[in-house]
GROMACS .gro file of C-alpha atoms in nm:
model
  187
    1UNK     CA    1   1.727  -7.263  -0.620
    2UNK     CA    2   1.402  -7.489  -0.732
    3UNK     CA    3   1.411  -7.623  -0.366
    4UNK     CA    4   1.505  -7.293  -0.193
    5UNK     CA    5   1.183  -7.125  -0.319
    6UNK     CA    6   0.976  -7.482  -0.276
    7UNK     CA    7   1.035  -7.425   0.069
    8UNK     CA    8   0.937  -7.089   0.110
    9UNK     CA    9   0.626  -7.156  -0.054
   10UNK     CA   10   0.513  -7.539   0.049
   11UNK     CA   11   0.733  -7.607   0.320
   12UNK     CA   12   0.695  -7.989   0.316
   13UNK     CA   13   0.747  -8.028  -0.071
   14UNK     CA   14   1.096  -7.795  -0.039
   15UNK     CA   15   1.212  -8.018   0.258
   16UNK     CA   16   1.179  -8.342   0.030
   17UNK     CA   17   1.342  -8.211  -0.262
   18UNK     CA   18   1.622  -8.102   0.003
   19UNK     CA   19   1.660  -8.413   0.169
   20UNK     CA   20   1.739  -8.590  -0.199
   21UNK     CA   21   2.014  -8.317  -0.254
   22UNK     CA   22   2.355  -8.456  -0.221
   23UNK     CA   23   2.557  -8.365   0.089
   24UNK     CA   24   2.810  -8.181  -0.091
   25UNK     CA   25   2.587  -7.979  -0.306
   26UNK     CA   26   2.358  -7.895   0.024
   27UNK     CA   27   2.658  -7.740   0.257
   28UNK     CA   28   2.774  -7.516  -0.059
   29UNK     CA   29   2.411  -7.346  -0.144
   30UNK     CA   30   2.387  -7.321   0.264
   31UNK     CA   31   2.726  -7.131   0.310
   32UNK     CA   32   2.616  -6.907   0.025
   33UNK     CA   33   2.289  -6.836   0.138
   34UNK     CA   34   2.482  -6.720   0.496
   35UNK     CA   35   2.694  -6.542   0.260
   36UNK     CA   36   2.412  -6.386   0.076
   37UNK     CA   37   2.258  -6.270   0.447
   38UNK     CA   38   2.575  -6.089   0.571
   39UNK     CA   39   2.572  -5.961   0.239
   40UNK     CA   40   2.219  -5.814   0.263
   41UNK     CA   41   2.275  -5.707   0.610
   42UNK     CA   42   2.613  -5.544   0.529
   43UNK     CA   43   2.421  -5.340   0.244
   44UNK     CA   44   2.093  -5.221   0.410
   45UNK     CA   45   2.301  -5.135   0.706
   46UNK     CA   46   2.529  -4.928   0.541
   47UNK     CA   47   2.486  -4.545   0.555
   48UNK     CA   48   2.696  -4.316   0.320
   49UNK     CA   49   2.599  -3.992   0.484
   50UNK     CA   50   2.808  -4.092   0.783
   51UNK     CA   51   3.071  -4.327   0.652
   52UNK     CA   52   3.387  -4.170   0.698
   53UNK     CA   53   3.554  -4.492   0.644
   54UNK     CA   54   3.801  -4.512   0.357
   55UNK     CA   55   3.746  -4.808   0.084
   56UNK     CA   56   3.945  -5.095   0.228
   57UNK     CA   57   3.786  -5.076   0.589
   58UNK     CA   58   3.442  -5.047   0.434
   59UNK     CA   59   3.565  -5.390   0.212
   60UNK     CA   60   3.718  -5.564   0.548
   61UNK     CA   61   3.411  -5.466   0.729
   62UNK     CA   62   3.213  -5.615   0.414
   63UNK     CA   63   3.396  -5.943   0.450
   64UNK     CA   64   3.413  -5.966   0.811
   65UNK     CA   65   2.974  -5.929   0.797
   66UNK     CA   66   2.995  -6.216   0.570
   67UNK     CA   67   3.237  -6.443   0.755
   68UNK     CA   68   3.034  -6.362   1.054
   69UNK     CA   69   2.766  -6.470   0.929
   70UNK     CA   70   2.852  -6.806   0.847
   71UNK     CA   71   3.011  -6.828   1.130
   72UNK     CA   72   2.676  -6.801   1.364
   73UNK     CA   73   2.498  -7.009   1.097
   74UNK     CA   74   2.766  -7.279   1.193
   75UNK     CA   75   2.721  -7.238   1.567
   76UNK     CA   76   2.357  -7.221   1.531
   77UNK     CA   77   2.348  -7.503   1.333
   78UNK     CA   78   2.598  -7.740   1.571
   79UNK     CA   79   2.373  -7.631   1.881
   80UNK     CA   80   2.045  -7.748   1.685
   81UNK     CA   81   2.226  -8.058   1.555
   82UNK     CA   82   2.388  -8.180   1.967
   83UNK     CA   83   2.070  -8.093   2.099
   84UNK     CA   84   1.858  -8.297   1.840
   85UNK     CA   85   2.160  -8.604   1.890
   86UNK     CA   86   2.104  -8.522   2.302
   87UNK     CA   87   1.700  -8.617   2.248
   88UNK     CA   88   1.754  -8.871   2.023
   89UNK     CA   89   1.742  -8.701   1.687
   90UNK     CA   90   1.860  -8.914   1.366
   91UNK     CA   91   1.979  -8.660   1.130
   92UNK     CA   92   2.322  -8.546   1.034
   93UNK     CA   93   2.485  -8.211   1.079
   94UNK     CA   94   2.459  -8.140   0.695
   95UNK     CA   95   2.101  -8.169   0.680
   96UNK     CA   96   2.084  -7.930   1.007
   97UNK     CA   97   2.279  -7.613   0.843
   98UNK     CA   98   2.098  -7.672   0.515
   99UNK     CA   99   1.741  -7.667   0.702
  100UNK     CA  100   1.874  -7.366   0.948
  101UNK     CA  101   2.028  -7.187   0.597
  102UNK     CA  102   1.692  -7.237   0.437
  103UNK     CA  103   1.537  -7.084   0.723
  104UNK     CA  104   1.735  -6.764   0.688
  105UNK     CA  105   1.559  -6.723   0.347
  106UNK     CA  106   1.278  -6.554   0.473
  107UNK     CA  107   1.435  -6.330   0.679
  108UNK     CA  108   1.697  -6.216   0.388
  109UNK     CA  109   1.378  -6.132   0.187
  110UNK     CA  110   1.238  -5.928   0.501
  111UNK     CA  111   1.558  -5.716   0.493
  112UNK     CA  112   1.498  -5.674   0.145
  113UNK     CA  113   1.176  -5.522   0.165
  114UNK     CA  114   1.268  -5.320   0.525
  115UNK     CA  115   1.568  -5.216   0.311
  116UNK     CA  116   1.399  -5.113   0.010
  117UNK     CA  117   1.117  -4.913   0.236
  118UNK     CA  118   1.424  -4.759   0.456
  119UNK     CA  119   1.560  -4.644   0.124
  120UNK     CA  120   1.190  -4.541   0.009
  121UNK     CA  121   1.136  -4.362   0.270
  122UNK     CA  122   1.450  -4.133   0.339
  123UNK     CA  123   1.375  -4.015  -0.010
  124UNK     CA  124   1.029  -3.918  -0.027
  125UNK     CA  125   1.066  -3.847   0.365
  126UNK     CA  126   0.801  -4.026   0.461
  127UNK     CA  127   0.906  -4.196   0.811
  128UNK     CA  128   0.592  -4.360   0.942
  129UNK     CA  129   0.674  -4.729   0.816
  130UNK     CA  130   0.826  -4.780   1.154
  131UNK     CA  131   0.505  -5.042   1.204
  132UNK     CA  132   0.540  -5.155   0.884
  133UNK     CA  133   0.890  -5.278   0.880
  134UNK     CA  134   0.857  -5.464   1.215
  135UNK     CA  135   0.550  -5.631   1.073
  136UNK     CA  136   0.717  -5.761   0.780
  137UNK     CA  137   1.046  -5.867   1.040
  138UNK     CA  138   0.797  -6.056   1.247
  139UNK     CA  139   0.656  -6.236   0.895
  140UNK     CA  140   0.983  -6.321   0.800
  141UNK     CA  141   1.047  -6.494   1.179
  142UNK     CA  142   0.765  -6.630   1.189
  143UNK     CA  143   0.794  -6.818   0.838
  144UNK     CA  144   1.207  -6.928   0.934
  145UNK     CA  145   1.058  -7.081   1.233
  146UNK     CA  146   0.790  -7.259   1.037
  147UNK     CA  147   1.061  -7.386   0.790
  148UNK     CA  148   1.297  -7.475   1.130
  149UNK     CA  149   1.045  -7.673   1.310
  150UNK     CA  150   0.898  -7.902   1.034
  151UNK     CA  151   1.257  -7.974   0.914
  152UNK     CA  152   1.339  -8.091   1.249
  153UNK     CA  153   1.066  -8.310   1.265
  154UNK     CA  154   1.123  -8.443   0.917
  155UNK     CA  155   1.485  -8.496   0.936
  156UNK     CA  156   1.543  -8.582   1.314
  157UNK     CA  157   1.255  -8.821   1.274
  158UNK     CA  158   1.060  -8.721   1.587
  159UNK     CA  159   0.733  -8.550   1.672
  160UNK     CA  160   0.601  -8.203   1.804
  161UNK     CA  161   0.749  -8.163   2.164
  162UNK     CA  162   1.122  -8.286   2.075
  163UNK     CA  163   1.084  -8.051   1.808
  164UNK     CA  164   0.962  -7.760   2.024
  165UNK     CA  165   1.205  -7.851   2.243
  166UNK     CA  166   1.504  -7.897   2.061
  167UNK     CA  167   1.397  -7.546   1.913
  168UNK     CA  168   1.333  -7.356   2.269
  169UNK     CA  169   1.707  -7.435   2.362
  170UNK     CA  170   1.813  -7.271   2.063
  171UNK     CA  171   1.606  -6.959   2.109
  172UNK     CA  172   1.691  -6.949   2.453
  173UNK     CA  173   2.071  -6.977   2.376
  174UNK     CA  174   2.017  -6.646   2.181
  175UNK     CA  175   1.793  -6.481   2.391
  176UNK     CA  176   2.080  -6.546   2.645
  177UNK     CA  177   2.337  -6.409   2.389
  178UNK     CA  178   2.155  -6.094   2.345
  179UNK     CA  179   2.127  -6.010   2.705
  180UNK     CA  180   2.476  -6.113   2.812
  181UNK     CA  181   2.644  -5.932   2.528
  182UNK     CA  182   2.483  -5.636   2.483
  183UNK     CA  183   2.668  -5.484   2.208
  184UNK     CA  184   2.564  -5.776   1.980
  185UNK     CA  185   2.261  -5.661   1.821
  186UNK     CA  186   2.087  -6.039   1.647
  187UNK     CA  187   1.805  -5.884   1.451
   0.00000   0.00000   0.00000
């Protein structure tokens, strides 16, 4: 947890403390922290006025939001780590997950707060957040990239345009995802 928040709040300092965390240990906390996001996204996205669902397809649909959220973290996390081994890159696919799980911290504590407002605001009906909330998305982006981009440079051991690189192919692979599968919404 110690180097979860570290790197949230001096990105450099949490990286260090994560790259002296044993393999083992690092590839648990990362699975739970993709856990933790299909969690959070399974929650916030949930609506009881129109669930008609009964209690063990709300629970599958609970589990199948987690698994597929590791699940992308994995892919994710294998495209990052071939491209970074296609350009050279000397880190291993442990540290890769780990550094792309860490990044998903800030955006699990943007759905927090849009969730809470959502929430907020459907009781005191009060629905001009809309700004708001996509403010505090882009924050939470913005900071995973941060978090992304100076991992790969610490742990693939290269500078500024393999890193921008090696970070453009993954944001074009999703950008490509979203358009040719339209029914996956990637928020």
């Amino acid at each position: 947890m110690k180097s979860l928040l570290l790197t949230l709040i001096s990105t450099k300092k949490g990286l260090n403390v994560l790259d002296e965390e044993f393999e083992d240990d690092l590839y648990r906390k990362s699975l739970l922290i993709f856990s933790v996001y299909g969690i959070v996204k399974f929650i916030f996205d949930f609506d009881e006025q129109t669930n008609e669902k009964g209690f063990f397809l709300n629970l599958l649909e609970f589990g199948m939001s987690i698994l597929f959220s590791i699940i992308i973290g994995l892919i994710f996390s294998y495209i990052l780590y071939k491209v970074g081994k296609w350009i050279n890159g000397k880190s291993n696919f442990v540290e890769i997950f780990s550094l792309f799980a860490y990044s998903y911290f800030p955006i699990i504590i943007g759905l927090i707060i849009i969730g809470i407002l959502k929430k907020t605001e459907y009781e005191i009906g009060n629905y001009n957040n809309i700004y708001l909330r996509y403010f505090i998305l882009f924050l939470s982006w913005l900071f995973s990239i941060k978090i992304i981009f100076q991992g790969l440079i610490k742990f693939n051991k290269y500078g500024i345009k393999k890193a921008i690189l090696n970070l453009s192919i993954l944001i074009g692979f999703i950008i490509g995802l979203y358009f040719l599968l339209p029914n996956l919404i990637i928020e």
